[in-house]
Every structure is written in structure tokens, then in C-alpha cells.
Coordinates of C-alpha atoms in Angstrom, one line a residue:
M1332 CA -7.8 28.8 -14.1
T1333 CA -9.5 26.6 -16.7
A1334 CA -13.1 25.3 -16.4
T1335 CA -11.7 21.9 -15.8
S1336 CA -9.4 22.9 -12.9
Q1337 CA -12.3 25.0 -11.3
H1338 CA -14.4 21.9 -11.4
F1339 CA -12.3 20.2 -8.8
G1340 CA -12.7 22.9 -6.2
K1341 CA -10.4 23.0 -3.2
V1342 CA -8.2 19.8 -3.2
A1343 CA -6.2 18.4 -0.3
V1344 CA -3.1 16.3 -1.2
L1345 CA -2.8 13.9 1.7
M1346 CA 0.9 13.2 2.3
G1347 CA 3.3 12.1 5.0
G1348 CA 1.1 10.2 7.5
Q1349 CA 2.2 7.8 10.2
S1350 CA 3.6 4.8 8.3
A1351 CA 7.1 3.6 7.8
E1352 CA 6.9 5.2 4.3
R1353 CA 6.3 8.7 5.6
E1354 CA 9.3 10.3 3.8
I1355 CA 8.5 8.5 0.5
S1356 CA 4.9 9.7 0.8
F1357 CA 6.2 13.3 1.0
L1358 CA 8.1 12.8 -2.2
S1359 CA 5.0 11.4 -4.0
G1360 CA 2.8 14.1 -2.5
R1361 CA 5.0 17.0 -3.4
G1362 CA 5.1 15.8 -7.0
V1363 CA 1.3 15.5 -7.1
L1364 CA 0.8 18.9 -5.5
A1365 CA 3.2 20.6 -8.0
A1366 CA 1.4 18.9 -11.0
L1367 CA -2.0 19.9 -9.8
Q1368 CA -1.0 23.5 -9.1
A1369 CA 0.7 23.7 -12.5
R1370 CA -2.7 22.8 -14.0
G1371 CA -4.4 25.6 -12.1
V1372 CA -6.0 23.3 -9.4
D1373 CA -6.5 24.9 -6.0
A1374 CA -4.5 22.2 -4.3
H1375 CA -2.9 22.2 -0.8
A1376 CA -0.7 19.9 1.2
F1377 CA -2.3 18.1 4.1
D1378 CA -0.4 15.8 6.6
P1379 CA -2.8 13.6 8.6
A1380 CA -0.1 12.9 11.1
E1381 CA 0.0 16.6 12.0
R1382 CA -3.6 17.6 11.6
K1383 CA -7.1 16.1 12.2
L1384 CA -9.0 14.8 9.2
S1385 CA -12.0 16.7 10.4
D1386 CA -10.1 19.9 9.5
L1387 CA -10.6 18.9 5.8
Q1388 CA -14.4 19.5 6.2
A1389 CA -13.9 22.6 8.4
E1390 CA -11.6 24.2 5.9
G1391 CA -13.9 23.5 2.9
F1392 CA -11.8 20.9 1.0
Q1393 CA -14.0 19.4 -1.7
R1394 CA -11.7 16.5 -2.8
C1395 CA -8.7 14.6 -1.6
F1396 CA -5.8 13.2 -3.6
I1397 CA -4.4 10.4 -1.4
A1398 CA -0.6 10.3 -1.8
L1399 CA -0.1 8.4 1.5
H1400 CA 1.8 5.1 1.5
G1401 CA 1.4 2.0 3.7
R1402 CA -0.7 1.8 6.8
F1403 CA -3.1 4.6 7.7
G1404 CA -3.1 5.6 4.0
E1405 CA -3.6 2.6 1.8
D1406 CA -5.3 0.2 4.2
G1407 CA -8.9 1.6 4.2
T1408 CA -8.7 3.7 7.3
V1409 CA -8.3 7.1 5.7
Q1410 CA -10.7 6.0 3.0
G1411 CA -13.4 5.2 5.6
A1412 CA -12.9 8.5 7.4
L1413 CA -13.2 10.4 4.1
E1414 CA -16.4 8.6 3.3
L1415 CA -17.9 9.5 6.7
L1416 CA -16.9 13.1 6.0
G1417 CA -18.5 13.0 2.5
I1418 CA -15.3 14.0 0.7
P1419 CA -14.5 12.2 -2.6
Y1420 CA -11.0 10.7 -2.9
T1421 CA -8.6 9.1 -5.3
G1422 CA -7.8 5.4 -5.5
S1423 CA -9.6 2.3 -4.3
G1424 CA -12.4 2.2 -1.8
V1425 CA -12.5 0.9 1.8
M1426 CA -12.9 -2.8 1.2
A1427 CA -10.4 -3.1 -1.7
S1428 CA -7.8 -1.0 0.3
S1429 CA -8.2 -3.1 3.4
I1430 CA -7.8 -6.4 1.6
A1431 CA -4.9 -5.2 -0.7
I1432 CA -2.8 -3.9 2.2
D1433 CA -2.8 -7.5 3.6
K1434 CA -0.7 -9.5 1.1
T1435 CA -1.8 -12.9 2.6
M1436 CA -5.5 -11.9 2.4
T1437 CA -5.0 -10.7 -1.2
K1438 CA -3.4 -14.0 -2.2
R1439 CA -6.3 -15.9 -0.6
V1440 CA -8.8 -13.9 -2.7
W1441 CA -6.8 -14.5 -5.9
L1442 CA -6.6 -18.2 -5.2
S1443 CA -10.3 -18.4 -4.5
E1444 CA -10.9 -16.9 -7.9
G1445 CA -8.4 -19.1 -9.7
V1446 CA -5.8 -16.5 -10.2
P1447 CA -2.3 -18.0 -9.9
T1448 CA 0.1 -16.5 -7.2
P1449 CA 3.5 -17.7 -5.9
R1450 CA 3.4 -20.4 -3.2
Y1451 CA 3.6 -19.1 0.3
V1452 CA 3.9 -19.9 4.0
L1453 CA 2.5 -17.6 6.6
L1454 CA 4.3 -17.3 10.0
K1455 CA 3.6 -15.5 13.2
N1456 CA 6.3 -13.4 14.8
D1457 CA 6.1 -15.4 18.0
N1458 CA 6.9 -18.7 16.2
L1459 CA 10.0 -18.3 14.0
G1460 CA 12.1 -21.1 15.4
A1461 CA 13.8 -24.1 13.7
D1462 CA 10.6 -26.0 13.0
A1463 CA 9.0 -22.9 11.3
Q1464 CA 12.1 -22.3 9.3
A1465 CA 12.2 -26.0 8.2
K1466 CA 8.6 -25.8 7.1
V1467 CA 9.3 -22.7 5.0
L1468 CA 12.4 -24.2 3.3
Q1469 CA 10.6 -27.5 2.6
A1470 CA 7.5 -25.8 1.1
L1471 CA 9.3 -23.1 -1.0
A1472 CA 12.9 -24.0 -1.5
L1473 CA 15.6 -21.4 -2.2
P1474 CA 15.7 -18.6 -3.1
L1475 CA 12.6 -17.2 -1.4
I1476 CA 11.2 -13.9 -0.3
V1477 CA 10.4 -12.8 3.3
K1478 CA 8.2 -9.8 3.9
P1479 CA 5.8 -8.3 6.5
A1480 CA 2.2 -9.2 5.5
R1481 CA 0.9 -5.6 6.0
E1482 CA 3.5 -3.1 5.1
G1483 CA 4.6 -1.1 2.0
S1484 CA 6.0 -3.0 -0.9
S1485 CA 9.7 -2.4 0.0
I1486 CA 9.6 -2.3 3.8
G1487 CA 11.2 -5.2 5.6
V1488 CA 11.5 -7.2 2.4
F1489 CA 14.4 -9.7 2.0
K1490 CA 15.5 -12.1 -0.7
V1491 CA 16.8 -15.2 1.1
E1492 CA 19.3 -17.2 -1.0
T1493 CA 20.8 -19.4 1.7
A1494 CA 19.3 -21.2 4.7
S1495 CA 21.6 -19.3 7.0
D1496 CA 20.1 -16.0 5.9
L1497 CA 16.5 -17.0 6.8
P1498 CA 16.6 -16.4 10.6
H1499 CA 17.8 -12.8 10.2
A1500 CA 15.2 -12.0 7.4
L1501 CA 12.4 -13.4 9.6
Q1502 CA 13.5 -11.4 12.7
E1503 CA 13.8 -8.1 10.7
A1504 CA 10.4 -8.6 9.0
A1505 CA 8.9 -9.4 12.4
K1506 CA 9.8 -5.9 13.6
C1507 CA 7.3 -4.5 11.1
D1508 CA 4.3 -6.9 11.6
T1509 CA 3.0 -9.8 13.6
D1510 CA 2.4 -11.8 10.3
I1511 CA 5.4 -12.7 8.1
L1512 CA 4.8 -13.8 4.6
C1513 CA 7.4 -16.2 3.1
E1514 CA 6.9 -16.5 -0.6
Q1515 CA 8.3 -18.4 -3.6
F1516 CA 10.7 -16.2 -5.5
I1517 CA 9.7 -15.5 -9.1
A1518 CA 12.3 -13.9 -11.4
G1519 CA 10.9 -11.5 -14.0
D1520 CA 9.7 -8.0 -14.8
E1521 CA 7.4 -6.0 -12.5
V1522 CA 4.5 -4.4 -14.3
T1523 CA 1.7 -2.1 -13.2
C1524 CA -1.7 -1.6 -14.9
T1525 CA -3.9 1.2 -13.5
V1526 CA -7.7 0.8 -13.9
L1527 CA -9.9 3.9 -13.8
G1528 CA -13.6 3.6 -13.1
E1529 CA -15.4 0.3 -12.3
A1530 CA -17.8 -2.2 -13.8
D1531 CA -18.8 -1.2 -17.4
T1532 CA -17.1 2.1 -17.2
A1533 CA -13.7 0.6 -16.3
Q1534 CA -10.7 1.7 -18.5
A1535 CA -7.3 0.2 -18.3
L1536 CA -4.4 2.6 -18.8
P1537 CA -1.2 1.5 -20.6
I1538 CA 1.0 -1.0 -18.8
I1539 CA 4.1 0.3 -17.0
R1540 CA 7.2 -1.9 -16.4

């Protein structure tokens, strides 16, 4: 092992979990685990759905790589538990995670800071009738996107191109969350820019399309 890999100590790769993206999380986690082990890091798989997080401390894990997706992984819950255990982890902290998992709250934060975001209408899963649908169509026009407000990026997401498709999209999204986000459709490329560090030490990595 190199000095760098020894520095990390015993690392748990959190994967699986309880969300609708459990199987995708395993794919991500296994890739991360293989990469860490290939670099000589003492890394081990850990599924929070099968084991208690307190086992991390009991078994001497010194760091966690969070490869969980969706709720109970990206929403601040695991992050908060790891902070209580005193175990450093990858990714955003508790507040950023809890805000970002909620797409509507994220949009509100952006708008308050003057950051443009597609127009949207927020519906509750117990009020998806004709009046609510008319409100959505009037505010957003077609095509539009329907998605659960607090799920993974591809869970329960529908592109609605005709008014007749809207009821089905709303009902399916409502199976995933009590809040349904209806959003203006924006055609274009999807890009990701990872930022490491914070404040004056923040460094942006190359943009990925």
C-alpha cells in the first residue's frame, strides 16, 4: 500500500440502502469499491439497509464513501448520523443534502438568490383533479415535466407532450411522493460540474456533459 492509501485508513463504501434506487446504488458502490481497492485502500462494502450505522464505529471504520442514491442516502439523514458518529464522509453536508433532495426547495433557494430556473407548479398528491391540471397547463404549457419532488433524478419522471397524458403522469409521480413538481420543459444538454472543498479552497473540476 502507498502512503496515500494508508492515510485513509479503513473505509466503508455505503451502497444499497432503502430508496427506490437501491439497485443503481449497488452498481455505483461496486464501481467505487473496486477503484479504491485497486489503489490499495482498505475499503469494504456496507449496506445500511442490512446493518446498523453504529456498526461502522464498532468495526473501526475511519471514513465513509457515500454511494447511496435517493432518500436515506442523499437527503442528509445518513450525513447527520455520520457526523454524530464522528466519521468523515464524501459529498455535501447535512443542510445542503436535505435542501437538494427537495427539488422545490432547491428552486426556491435559487430564485431567492436570483438564479434562473424553469417555471414550475407544485401539487399535492391529494389534489390532482381537473382544476389542478388546468392550472398546470395554463402556467407551463406543453411539453412539460412531471416528477416527484423528493426522489432520485429519474424515478417517477415523465415528459408530458399532450394534455391527455397529464393525469397518468401525475398519478404515477404521486406513488413516489406527496409533493409533485410540474416543471417547464427545457430542451438542451445536461451538464455536471463537481466542486471540491468550500469557500476559498473550493476547486471546480472539468464540466461533464
